[in-house]
Coordinates of N, CA and C in Angstrom, one line a residue:
X10 N 16.6 98.0 35.5 CA 17.7 97.3 34.9 C 17.3 96.3 33.8
X11 N 16.1 95.7 34.0 CA 15.7 94.7 33.0 C 15.6 95.3 31.6
X12 N 15.0 96.5 31.5 CA 14.9 97.1 30.2 C 16.2 97.5 29.6
X13 N 17.2 97.9 30.4 CA 18.5 98.2 29.9 C 19.2 96.9 29.3
X14 N 19.1 95.8 30.0 CA 19.7 94.6 29.6 C 19.0 94.1 28.3
X15 N 17.7 94.2 28.2 CA 16.9 93.9 27.0 C 17.3 94.7 25.9
X16 N 17.5 96.0 26.1 CA 18.0 96.9 25.0 C 19.4 96.6 24.6
X17 N 20.3 96.3 25.5 CA 21.6 95.9 25.2 C 21.6 94.6 24.3
X18 N 20.8 93.7 24.6 CA 20.7 92.5 23.9 C 20.2 92.8 22.5
X19 N 19.2 93.6 22.4 CA 18.6 94.0 21.1 C 19.7 94.7 20.2
X20 N 20.4 95.6 20.8 CA 21.4 96.3 20.1 C 22.6 95.4 19.7
X21 N 22.9 94.5 20.5 CA 24.0 93.5 20.2 C 23.6 92.7 19.0
X22 N 22.3 92.2 19.0 CA 21.8 91.5 17.8 C 21.9 92.3 16.5
X23 N 21.5 93.5 16.6 CA 21.6 94.4 15.4 C 23.1 94.5 14.9
X24 N 24.0 94.8 15.8 CA 25.4 95.0 15.4 C 26.0 93.7 14.9
X25 N 25.6 92.5 15.5 CA 26.1 91.2 15.1 C 25.7 90.9 13.7
X26 N 24.4 91.1 13.4 CA 23.9 90.8 12.1 C 24.5 91.7 11.1
X27 N 24.7 93.0 11.4 CA 25.4 93.9 10.5 C 26.8 93.5 10.2
X28 N 27.5 93.0 11.2 CA 28.9 92.6 11.0 C 29.1 91.2 10.3
X29 N 28.3 90.2 10.7 CA 28.5 88.9 10.3 C 27.5 88.4 9.2
X30 N 26.4 89.1 9.1 CA 25.4 88.7 8.1 C 24.4 87.6 8.5
X31 N 24.5 87.2 9.7 CA 23.6 86.2 10.3 C 23.4 86.4 11.8
X32 N 22.4 85.8 12.3 CA 22.0 86.1 13.7 C 23.0 85.4 14.7
X33 N 23.2 86.0 15.9 CA 24.0 85.4 16.9 C 23.3 84.3 17.6
X34 N 24.1 83.4 18.1 CA 23.5 82.3 19.0 C 23.4 82.9 20.4
X35 N 22.7 82.2 21.2 CA 22.5 82.6 22.6 C 23.9 82.7 23.3
X36 N 24.7 81.8 23.0 CA 26.1 81.8 23.6 C 26.9 83.0 23.1
X37 N 26.7 83.4 21.8 CA 27.4 84.6 21.3 C 26.9 85.8 22.0
X38 N 25.6 85.9 22.3 CA 25.1 87.0 23.0 C 25.7 87.1 24.5
X39 N 25.7 85.9 25.1 CA 26.3 85.8 26.4 C 27.8 86.3 26.4
X40 N 28.6 85.8 25.5 CA 30.0 86.2 25.4 C 30.1 87.7 25.1
X41 N 29.3 88.1 24.1 CA 29.5 89.5 23.7 C 29.1 90.6 24.7
X42 N 28.2 90.2 25.6 CA 27.7 91.1 26.7 C 28.2 90.8 28.1
X43 N 29.0 89.7 28.2 CA 29.6 89.3 29.5 C 28.5 88.8 30.4
X44 N 27.5 88.1 29.9 CA 26.4 87.5 30.7 C 26.7 86.0 30.9
X45 N 26.4 85.5 32.0 CA 26.7 84.1 32.3 C 25.6 83.1 32.1
X46 N 24.4 83.6 32.2 CA 23.2 82.7 32.1 C 22.6 82.7 30.7
X47 N 22.6 81.5 30.1 CA 22.0 81.4 28.8 C 20.5 81.4 29.0
X48 N 20.0 80.9 30.1 CA 18.5 80.9 30.3 C 18.0 82.3 30.5
X49 N 18.8 83.2 31.1 CA 18.3 84.6 31.2 C 18.3 85.3 29.9
X50 N 19.3 85.0 29.0 CA 19.3 85.6 27.7 C 18.1 85.1 26.9
X51 N 17.8 83.8 27.0 CA 16.7 83.2 26.4 C 15.4 83.9 26.8
X52 N 15.3 84.2 28.1 CA 14.1 84.9 28.6 C 14.0 86.3 28.1
X53 N 15.1 87.0 27.9 CA 15.1 88.3 27.3 C 14.7 88.3 25.9
X54 N 15.2 87.3 25.2 CA 14.8 87.1 23.7 C 13.3 86.8 23.6
X55 N 12.7 86.1 24.5 CA 11.3 85.8 24.5 C 10.5 87.1 24.7
X56 N 11.0 88.0 25.6 CA 10.4 89.3 25.9 C 10.5 90.2 24.6
X57 N 11.6 90.2 24.0 CA 11.8 90.9 22.7 C 10.9 90.4 21.7
X58 N 10.6 89.1 21.7 CA 9.7 88.5 20.7 C 8.3 89.0 21.0
X59 N 7.9 89.0 22.3 CA 6.6 89.4 22.7 C 6.4 90.9 22.4
X60 N 7.4 91.7 22.5 CA 7.4 93.1 22.1 C 7.3 93.4 20.6
X61 N 7.5 92.3 19.8 CA 7.5 92.4 18.4 C 8.8 92.9 17.8
X62 N 9.8 93.0 18.6 CA 11.1 93.5 18.1 C 11.9 92.4 17.3
X63 N 11.7 91.1 17.6 CA 12.4 90.1 16.9 C 11.4 88.9 16.7
X64 N 11.8 88.0 15.8 CA 11.0 86.8 15.6 C 12.1 85.6 15.7
X65 N 11.6 84.5 16.2 CA 12.5 83.3 16.3 C 11.7 82.1 15.9
X66 N 12.5 81.1 15.4 CA 11.8 79.8 15.1 C 12.1 78.8 16.2
X67 N 11.2 78.7 17.1 CA 11.4 77.7 18.2 C 12.7 77.9 18.9
X68 N 13.3 76.7 19.2 CA 14.6 76.7 19.8 C 15.8 76.5 18.9
X69 N 15.6 76.7 17.6 CA 16.6 76.5 16.6 C 17.7 77.6 16.7
X70 N 18.9 77.2 16.6 CA 20.0 78.2 16.7 C 20.0 79.2 15.5
X71 N 20.4 80.4 15.8 CA 20.6 81.5 14.9 C 19.4 81.8 14.0
X72 N 18.2 81.7 14.6 CA 17.0 82.0 13.8 C 16.4 83.3 14.2
X73 N 17.1 84.1 14.9 CA 16.6 85.4 15.3 C 16.5 86.3 14.1
X74 N 15.3 86.9 13.9 CA 15.1 87.8 12.8 C 14.6 89.1 13.4
X75 N 15.2 90.2 13.1 CA 14.8 91.5 13.6 C 13.7 92.0 12.7
X76 N 12.6 92.4 13.4 CA 11.5 92.9 12.6 C 11.6 94.5 12.5
X77 N 11.0 95.0 11.5 CA 11.0 96.5 11.2 C 12.4 97.1 11.2
X78 N 13.4 96.3 10.6 CA 14.7 96.9 10.5 C 15.3 96.3 9.2
X79 N 15.8 97.2 8.4 CA 16.4 96.8 7.1 C 17.9 96.9 7.2
X80 N 18.6 95.8 6.9 CA 20.0 95.7 6.9 C 20.5 96.0 5.5
X81 N 21.5 96.8 5.3 CA 22.1 97.1 4.0 C 23.5 96.6 4.0
X82 N 24.0 96.2 2.8 CA 25.3 95.7 2.6 C 26.3 96.9 2.6
X83 N 27.4 96.7 3.2 CA 28.5 97.8 3.1 C 29.4 97.5 1.9
X84 N 29.8 98.6 1.3 CA 30.8 98.4 0.2 C 30.2 98.1 -1.1

């Protein structure tokens, strides 16, 4: 189950950045996926960072950067 949640969070981040043009906050991720615990989302983000899927700048909001993924503008 842990890997499924981690993958859902990663995919949510991708979709959010594609739609809004900036990274979601931890609370955005919670709301978007129906999760209650911001600390568990933070721990999944840390695991994604350890896996090299994302980069973050400390605890600053909206600093998630997806590695090895190129976003293109629509229209």
